[in-house]
Amino acid sequence: MALSLLAVLAAAALVAAQSSDPCTVVHSGDSDDSPAVYSAISSCPAGQPIIFSPNTTYNIFTPLVFNNSDLTLSIQGNLSLPTNITQVQAGVNASASGFWFYFTGSRVNVTGSPDPYGGWIESHGQQWWDASNQIARPHLWGFAVDDGYMYNLKFLQPIAWTVSLSGANNVYVGNTLIDARSTGGFPFNTDGFDATGSNIIIEDSVIYNGDDAFAVGQGSVGSTNITFRRAFVGFQSHGCSIGSLGKDPTKPANVSDILVEDVFLENTLYAARFKSWTGGTGLAKNVMYRNIGVKNVTFPLYLTQSYVDQNSPGAPRVNNASVLMQNFTYDNFFGDINTFHPGDGSCVTDPCWYYEPGADGTQAAILRCNAGACSDFTLQNINLRPQSGVPATILCNNPPVDSPDIGIVCQNGTFVETSA
């Protein structure tokens, strides 16, 4: 009885402490805490961080939009979306952005907690995946800011589309955990980072998901100077992608200066992937993948210029147009290719959406360049082996690349490097 009384008194003291601090978000039991977030921002003195208290799970039952500059959020507790699917769908349908958390403005900092039990954003995606429910799913976290910082954030069971940096400029993201591992239905579209912006660094990430862990798209003004490094990627992820580019032929792609390095991928469908649409236009240049380790990966190095989204094929397009690729480097790939059980759980059609004519689980690289569309490529230090023990192979359109020395023999057959 005394212990129960002490617990009640402690809880009351916590609420009183929160209420007395204008910068601390007040948690209100089972009710929606979203209004309290806005209240804390409006009452907190300028320059002070907004605090989500440790050992507290806040109910973010309605989407939050932050159109604020000079904003700092410190998420020491946890944030939870509704567990009710229809409640989430109603929030998405009422939202102008489609995001559950959406940030704009300048000089925006969001930090989580170094405590492994704090700093979580939980979306309860498992029930969506098990029901194969893809209606009115939220984009979880949009960070379209200038001069931003995200650190120590953890995302558990994002329903779909975890972090979008689309439109961001000069943003640093560090020490992020995204966990979309499913115990049942496949977690479709659980992208990790959409890094379609400029001057972005993403480092020290752990990502388990069912779509691209990292992807650079073209946006309205293009994407440039983006680094993704020091990451572990697992579950049934689709790896690190450039694209898709060129979906709308009237909007040329403009992607440049992309670095992906020091990434290890395990049990994923792809590792390094480029995808542009049939009939796309524009340019992608100065892209480097280096120090890429793989374990049980189906397509370690993959390039297609004939991509089509089966669910959204778009308008008819001119087949002889391509997004041009210039100065692509693939350096130091190592590990084993998924020979015995290639693919992943996202295959729901026959043939599968990722079906590749001629692929048999031994390909170190698949290069599907269109004529005249690829130039100045370098592949070096490619040490990938099929799990069956046979020599690695390659599928390579001939001639795919206009390069003085691509570093390999472009052929449909054994993978052969031409330079040490």
Coordinates of C-alpha atoms in Angstrom, one line a residue:
M1 CA 0.0 0.0 0.0
A2 CA 2.8 2.3 0.9
L3 CA 4.6 1.6 -2.3
S4 CA 1.4 2.3 -4.3
L5 CA 1.1 5.6 -2.5
L6 CA 4.7 6.5 -3.3
A7 CA 4.2 5.7 -6.9
V8 CA 1.2 8.0 -7.1
L9 CA 3.1 10.8 -5.3
A10 CA 6.0 10.3 -7.7
A11 CA 3.8 10.6 -10.7
A12 CA 2.1 13.7 -9.3
A13 CA 5.5 15.2 -8.7
L14 CA 6.5 14.5 -12.2
V15 CA 3.4 16.1 -13.6
A16 CA 3.9 19.1 -11.4
A17 CA 7.5 19.5 -12.5
Q18 CA 6.6 19.3 -16.1
S19 CA 3.8 21.8 -15.7
S20 CA 6.2 24.3 -14.0
D21 CA 8.7 24.1 -16.8
P22 CA 7.3 25.9 -19.9
C23 CA 9.8 24.1 -22.1
T24 CA 8.8 20.6 -21.1
V25 CA 6.0 18.9 -22.9
V26 CA 3.3 17.8 -20.5
H27 CA 2.1 14.2 -20.8
S28 CA -1.6 13.8 -20.3
G29 CA -2.2 10.1 -19.6
D30 CA -4.1 8.4 -22.3
S31 CA -5.0 11.6 -24.2
D32 CA -3.4 13.1 -27.2
D33 CA -0.2 15.0 -26.4
S34 CA 0.1 16.7 -29.7
P35 CA -1.5 20.0 -28.5
A36 CA 0.9 20.0 -25.5
V37 CA 3.8 20.0 -28.0
Y38 CA 2.6 23.2 -29.6
S39 CA 1.9 24.7 -26.2
A40 CA 5.5 24.1 -25.1
I41 CA 6.9 25.6 -28.3
S42 CA 4.7 28.7 -27.9
S43 CA 5.5 29.3 -24.2
C44 CA 9.2 28.3 -24.1
P45 CA 11.7 31.2 -24.2
A46 CA 13.5 31.6 -27.5
G47 CA 16.6 29.5 -27.8
Q48 CA 15.6 27.0 -25.1
P49 CA 15.2 23.3 -26.1
I50 CA 11.7 21.7 -26.0
I51 CA 12.0 18.6 -23.7
F52 CA 10.2 15.3 -23.9
S53 CA 10.7 13.9 -20.5
P54 CA 12.6 10.6 -20.0
N55 CA 10.7 7.5 -18.9
T56 CA 7.6 8.9 -20.5
T57 CA 5.8 7.7 -23.6
Y58 CA 4.0 10.6 -25.3
N59 CA 0.8 10.0 -27.3
I60 CA 1.3 11.7 -30.7
F61 CA -2.2 11.0 -31.9
T62 CA -2.5 13.7 -34.5
P63 CA 0.2 14.8 -37.0
L64 CA 2.6 17.5 -36.0
V65 CA 3.9 20.3 -38.4
F66 CA 6.8 22.5 -37.2
N67 CA 7.1 25.6 -39.3
N68 CA 9.7 27.0 -37.0
S69 CA 13.3 28.3 -37.2
D70 CA 15.8 28.2 -34.3
L71 CA 14.0 25.1 -32.9
T72 CA 15.5 22.4 -30.7
L73 CA 13.7 19.3 -29.6
S74 CA 15.2 16.9 -27.1
I75 CA 13.3 13.6 -27.1
Q76 CA 14.5 11.9 -23.9
G77 CA 11.3 9.9 -23.6
N78 CA 9.4 8.1 -26.4
L79 CA 6.8 9.1 -29.0
S80 CA 4.0 6.8 -30.0
L81 CA 1.6 7.0 -32.9
P82 CA -1.9 5.6 -32.4
T83 CA -2.2 1.8 -32.3
N84 CA -5.6 2.1 -34.1
I85 CA -5.2 1.8 -37.9
T86 CA -8.3 3.8 -38.7
Q87 CA -7.2 6.6 -36.4
V88 CA -3.9 6.9 -38.2
Q89 CA -5.6 6.9 -41.6
A90 CA -7.9 9.7 -40.5
G91 CA -4.9 11.7 -39.4
V92 CA -3.2 11.1 -42.7
N93 CA -6.3 12.1 -44.7
A94 CA -6.6 15.3 -42.7
S95 CA -2.9 16.2 -43.1
A96 CA -1.8 18.5 -45.9
S97 CA 1.7 17.0 -46.0
G98 CA 1.0 13.3 -45.5
F99 CA 3.7 13.2 -42.8
W100 CA 3.1 12.5 -39.1
F101 CA 6.1 14.7 -38.1
Y102 CA 7.0 17.4 -40.6
F103 CA 9.7 20.1 -40.1
T104 CA 10.5 23.2 -42.2
G105 CA 12.5 26.3 -41.3
S106 CA 16.1 27.0 -40.5
R107 CA 18.5 25.9 -37.7
V108 CA 16.4 23.0 -36.6
N109 CA 17.9 20.4 -34.2
V110 CA 16.3 17.2 -33.0
T111 CA 18.1 14.8 -30.7
G112 CA 17.1 11.6 -29.1
S113 CA 18.5 9.9 -26.0
P114 CA 21.7 7.9 -25.5
D115 CA 19.6 5.7 -23.3
P116 CA 18.7 2.6 -25.3
Y117 CA 15.2 2.8 -23.9
G118 CA 14.7 6.5 -24.8
G119 CA 14.4 8.5 -28.0
W120 CA 12.1 6.0 -29.8
I121 CA 9.4 6.9 -32.3
E122 CA 7.1 3.9 -32.4
S123 CA 4.5 3.5 -35.2
H124 CA 3.1 0.0 -34.6
G125 CA 3.6 -1.1 -38.2
Q126 CA 3.4 -4.8 -37.6
Q127 CA -0.4 -4.8 -37.7
W128 CA -0.4 -2.9 -41.0
W129 CA 2.1 -5.3 -42.6
D130 CA 0.2 -8.4 -41.4
A131 CA -3.0 -7.0 -42.9
S132 CA -1.3 -5.9 -46.1
N133 CA -2.9 -2.6 -45.5
Q134 CA -1.5 0.1 -47.8
I135 CA -4.3 2.6 -47.6
A136 CA -3.6 6.1 -46.2
R137 CA -0.2 5.1 -44.7
P138 CA 1.8 8.0 -43.2
H139 CA 5.2 9.2 -44.3
L140 CA 6.7 9.3 -40.8
W141 CA 9.3 12.0 -40.5
G142 CA 9.9 14.8 -43.0
F143 CA 12.9 17.1 -42.3
A144 CA 12.8 19.7 -45.1
V145 CA 15.0 22.3 -43.3
D146 CA 18.0 24.5 -43.9
D147 CA 20.8 23.9 -41.5
G148 CA 19.5 21.0 -39.5
Y149 CA 20.8 18.3 -37.1
M150 CA 19.3 14.9 -36.2
Y151 CA 21.1 12.6 -33.7
N152 CA 20.4 9.6 -31.6
L153 CA 16.9 9.0 -33.0
K154 CA 15.3 5.5 -33.1
F155 CA 12.4 4.5 -35.2
L156 CA 10.5 1.3 -34.4
Q157 CA 8.1 -0.4 -36.9
P158 CA 7.6 2.6 -39.2
I159 CA 4.5 1.9 -41.2
A160 CA 6.2 3.1 -44.3
W161 CA 8.7 5.8 -45.5
T162 CA 10.7 6.5 -42.4
V163 CA 12.8 9.6 -42.9
S164 CA 12.5 12.1 -45.8
L165 CA 15.2 14.8 -46.3
S166 CA 13.5 15.9 -49.5
G167 CA 14.2 19.6 -50.0
A168 CA 16.7 19.7 -47.1
N169 CA 20.0 21.6 -47.3
N170 CA 23.0 21.5 -45.1
V171 CA 21.8 18.7 -42.8
Y172 CA 23.7 16.3 -40.6
V173 CA 22.1 13.0 -39.4
G174 CA 24.0 10.7 -37.0
N175 CA 23.5 7.6 -35.0
T176 CA 20.1 6.6 -36.3
L177 CA 18.4 3.2 -35.7
I178 CA 15.5 2.2 -38.0
D179 CA 13.9 -1.1 -37.2
A180 CA 11.2 -2.3 -39.6
R181 CA 11.8 -6.0 -39.1
S182 CA 8.6 -8.0 -39.4
T183 CA 7.6 -11.2 -37.8
G184 CA 4.7 -11.7 -40.3
G185 CA 3.7 -9.7 -43.4
F186 CA 6.3 -8.0 -45.6
P187 CA 7.0 -4.4 -44.6
F188 CA 6.5 -2.8 -48.0
N189 CA 7.8 0.7 -48.6
T190 CA 9.6 1.0 -45.3
D191 CA 12.3 3.2 -46.9
G192 CA 15.0 4.3 -44.5
F193 CA 16.4 7.7 -45.7
D194 CA 15.1 9.6 -48.8
A195 CA 18.1 11.9 -49.2
T196 CA 16.8 14.0 -52.0
G197 CA 18.4 17.3 -51.1
S198 CA 21.7 19.1 -51.0
N199 CA 24.7 19.1 -48.6
I200 CA 23.6 16.2 -46.5
I201 CA 25.7 13.8 -44.4
I202 CA 24.2 10.6 -42.9
E203 CA 26.5 8.5 -40.8
D204 CA 26.5 5.7 -38.2
S205 CA 23.2 4.2 -39.0
V206 CA 21.7 0.8 -38.4
I207 CA 18.8 0.0 -40.7
Y208 CA 16.5 -3.0 -40.9
N209 CA 13.8 -2.5 -43.5
G210 CA 11.9 -3.7 -46.6
D211 CA 12.8 -1.0 -49.2
D212 CA 15.7 1.3 -50.0
A213 CA 17.8 1.9 -46.8
F214 CA 19.2 5.0 -48.5
A215 CA 18.0 6.6 -51.8
V216 CA 18.8 9.8 -53.7
G217 CA 16.1 11.1 -56.0
Q218 CA 15.9 14.1 -58.2
G219 CA 13.4 16.4 -56.5
S220 CA 12.4 19.7 -58.1
V221 CA 15.9 21.2 -58.2
G222 CA 18.1 18.1 -58.1
S223 CA 20.3 16.5 -55.4
T224 CA 24.0 17.2 -54.8
N225 CA 26.8 16.7 -52.3
I226 CA 25.3 13.8 -50.3
T227 CA 27.2 11.3 -48.2
F228 CA 26.0 8.1 -46.6
R229 CA 28.6 6.2 -44.6
R230 CA 29.4 3.9 -41.8
A231 CA 26.1 1.9 -41.8
F232 CA 24.8 -1.6 -41.2
V233 CA 21.9 -2.6 -43.4
G234 CA 19.9 -5.8 -42.8
F235 CA 16.6 -7.7 -42.9
Q236 CA 15.3 -7.6 -46.5
S237 CA 16.4 -4.2 -47.4
H238 CA 16.8 -3.0 -51.0
G239 CA 20.2 -1.4 -50.1
C240 CA 21.7 2.0 -51.2
S241 CA 20.1 3.4 -54.3
I242 CA 20.5 6.3 -56.7
G243 CA 17.0 6.8 -58.1
S244 CA 14.6 6.1 -59.3
L245 CA 15.3 9.0 -61.8
G246 CA 13.5 10.2 -64.9
K247 CA 10.0 9.1 -64.1
D248 CA 8.7 12.3 -65.7
P249 CA 10.6 12.9 -69.0
T250 CA 9.7 16.6 -68.9
K251 CA 11.7 17.0 -65.6
P252 CA 15.3 16.1 -66.2
A253 CA 17.2 14.5 -63.4
N254 CA 20.1 16.5 -61.9
V255 CA 22.0 14.3 -59.4
S256 CA 25.7 14.8 -58.6
D257 CA 28.5 14.2 -56.1
I258 CA 27.1 11.3 -54.2
L259 CA 29.3 9.2 -51.9
V260 CA 28.3 5.9 -50.3
E261 CA 31.1 4.3 -48.2
D262 CA 31.9 1.9 -45.4
V263 CA 28.5 0.1 -45.5
F264 CA 27.9 -3.6 -44.7
L265 CA 24.7 -5.2 -46.0
E266 CA 23.4 -8.6 -44.8
N267 CA 20.4 -10.6 -46.3
T268 CA 19.4 -7.7 -48.5
L269 CA 18.1 -7.8 -52.1
Y270 CA 20.5 -5.1 -53.4
A271 CA 23.6 -3.5 -52.2
A272 CA 24.6 -0.7 -54.6
R273 CA 21.7 0.1 -57.1
F274 CA 21.1 2.6 -59.8
K275 CA 17.6 2.8 -61.3
S276 CA 16.3 5.2 -64.0
W277 CA 13.2 5.0 -66.0
T278 CA 12.8 4.0 -69.6
G279 CA 12.6 7.2 -71.5
G280 CA 14.0 9.3 -68.7
T281 CA 16.1 12.4 -69.2
G282 CA 18.8 14.3 -67.3
L283 CA 22.1 13.5 -65.8
A284 CA 23.6 11.7 -62.8
K285 CA 27.4 12.2 -62.3
N286 CA 30.2 11.9 -59.9
V287 CA 28.9 8.9 -57.9
M288 CA 31.1 6.7 -55.8
Y289 CA 30.4 3.5 -53.9
R290 CA 33.5 2.2 -51.9
N291 CA 34.2 -0.2 -49.2
I292 CA 30.9 -2.1 -49.5
G293 CA 30.7 -5.5 -47.7
V294 CA 27.9 -8.0 -48.4
K295 CA 26.7 -11.2 -46.8
N296 CA 24.0 -13.2 -48.6
V297 CA 23.0 -10.4 -50.9
T298 CA 21.2 -11.2 -54.2
F299 CA 22.3 -8.3 -56.4
P300 CA 25.5 -6.7 -55.0
L301 CA 26.1 -4.3 -57.8
Y302 CA 23.1 -3.4 -60.0
L303 CA 22.3 -0.9 -62.7
T304 CA 19.2 -0.5 -64.9
Q305 CA 18.1 2.2 -67.2
S306 CA 14.8 0.5 -68.0
Y307 CA 13.1 0.8 -64.6
V308 CA 9.3 0.8 -64.5
D309 CA 7.2 0.9 -61.3
Q310 CA 4.6 -1.8 -61.9
N311 CA 2.1 -0.1 -59.6
S312 CA 2.6 3.3 -61.2
P313 CA 4.0 3.0 -64.7
G314 CA 3.3 6.7 -65.6
A315 CA 2.6 8.2 -69.0
P316 CA 4.0 6.7 -72.3
R317 CA 7.6 7.6 -72.8
V318 CA 10.2 7.8 -75.6
N319 CA 12.2 4.5 -75.4
N320 CA 15.4 5.9 -76.9
A321 CA 15.9 8.5 -74.2
S322 CA 17.9 7.8 -71.0
V323 CA 19.2 9.5 -67.9
L324 CA 22.9 9.9 -68.6
M325 CA 25.4 8.5 -66.1
Q326 CA 28.9 9.9 -65.9
N327 CA 31.9 9.2 -63.7
F328 CA 30.6 6.3 -61.6
T329 CA 33.1 4.5 -59.4
Y330 CA 32.6 1.1 -57.6
D331 CA 35.7 0.3 -55.4
N332 CA 36.3 -2.5 -52.9
F333 CA 33.2 -4.7 -52.9
F334 CA 33.6 -7.9 -50.9
G335 CA 31.5 -10.8 -49.6
D336 CA 29.2 -13.4 -50.8
I337 CA 26.3 -13.5 -53.2
N338 CA 22.9 -15.1 -52.3
T339 CA 23.0 -18.1 -54.6
F340 CA 20.7 -20.6 -53.0
H341 CA 17.7 -18.5 -51.9
P342 CA 17.8 -15.3 -54.0
G343 CA 15.2 -12.6 -53.6
D344 CA 13.1 -11.4 -50.7
G345 CA 9.5 -11.4 -49.4
S346 CA 8.4 -8.4 -51.5
C347 CA 7.8 -10.7 -54.5
V348 CA 4.0 -11.0 -55.0
T349 CA 3.8 -11.3 -58.8
D350 CA 4.9 -13.9 -61.4
P351 CA 7.4 -13.0 -62.8
C352 CA 8.6 -11.1 -59.8
W353 CA 9.2 -7.3 -60.0
Y354 CA 12.9 -7.8 -59.6
Y355 CA 13.2 -10.7 -62.1
E356 CA 16.4 -10.3 -64.2
P357 CA 16.7 -12.4 -67.5
G358 CA 19.8 -14.5 -67.2
A359 CA 20.4 -14.0 -63.5
D360 CA 21.1 -17.2 -61.6
G361 CA 22.5 -16.1 -58.3
T362 CA 26.1 -15.9 -59.4
Q363 CA 26.3 -12.3 -60.7
A364 CA 28.7 -9.9 -59.0
A365 CA 27.4 -7.2 -61.2
I366 CA 24.5 -6.5 -63.5
L367 CA 25.0 -3.5 -65.8
R368 CA 22.0 -2.7 -68.0
C369 CA 23.2 0.5 -69.6
N370 CA 21.4 1.9 -72.7
A371 CA 23.5 2.7 -75.8
G372 CA 25.5 5.9 -75.3
A373 CA 24.1 6.6 -71.8
C374 CA 27.1 5.5 -69.5
S375 CA 30.6 7.0 -69.5
D376 CA 33.7 7.1 -67.4
F377 CA 32.9 4.1 -65.2
T378 CA 35.5 2.4 -63.0
L379 CA 35.1 -0.9 -61.2
Q380 CA 38.0 -2.1 -59.1
N381 CA 38.8 -4.4 -56.2
I382 CA 35.6 -6.4 -56.7
N383 CA 35.9 -9.5 -54.6
L384 CA 32.4 -11.1 -54.6
R385 CA 31.8 -14.8 -54.6
P386 CA 28.7 -17.0 -55.1
Q387 CA 27.9 -19.2 -52.2
S388 CA 28.0 -22.2 -54.5
G389 CA 31.7 -21.8 -54.9
V390 CA 31.6 -21.3 -58.7
P391 CA 33.3 -18.2 -60.2
A392 CA 31.4 -15.0 -60.1
T393 CA 29.7 -13.9 -63.3
I394 CA 28.4 -10.6 -64.8
L395 CA 25.6 -9.5 -67.1
C396 CA 26.8 -6.5 -69.1
N397 CA 25.2 -5.0 -72.2
N398 CA 27.7 -4.7 -74.9
P399 CA 29.1 -2.0 -75.3
P400 CA 27.6 -0.4 -72.1
V401 CA 30.2 2.1 -71.1
D402 CA 32.3 4.7 -72.8
S403 CA 35.4 4.6 -70.6
P404 CA 39.1 4.4 -71.2
D405 CA 39.4 1.5 -68.8
I406 CA 36.3 0.4 -67.0
G407 CA 38.4 -2.2 -65.1
I408 CA 36.4 -5.3 -66.1
V409 CA 35.5 -7.3 -69.2
C410 CA 31.9 -6.3 -70.2
Q411 CA 30.3 -9.6 -71.2
N412 CA 27.6 -12.0 -70.3
G413 CA 29.8 -14.5 -68.6
T414 CA 32.6 -14.8 -66.1
F415 CA 33.4 -11.7 -64.1
V416 CA 36.9 -10.7 -65.1
E417 CA 38.9 -7.7 -63.8
T418 CA 41.3 -6.1 -66.3
S419 CA 43.3 -4.0 -63.8
A420 CA 44.9 -5.0 -60.5

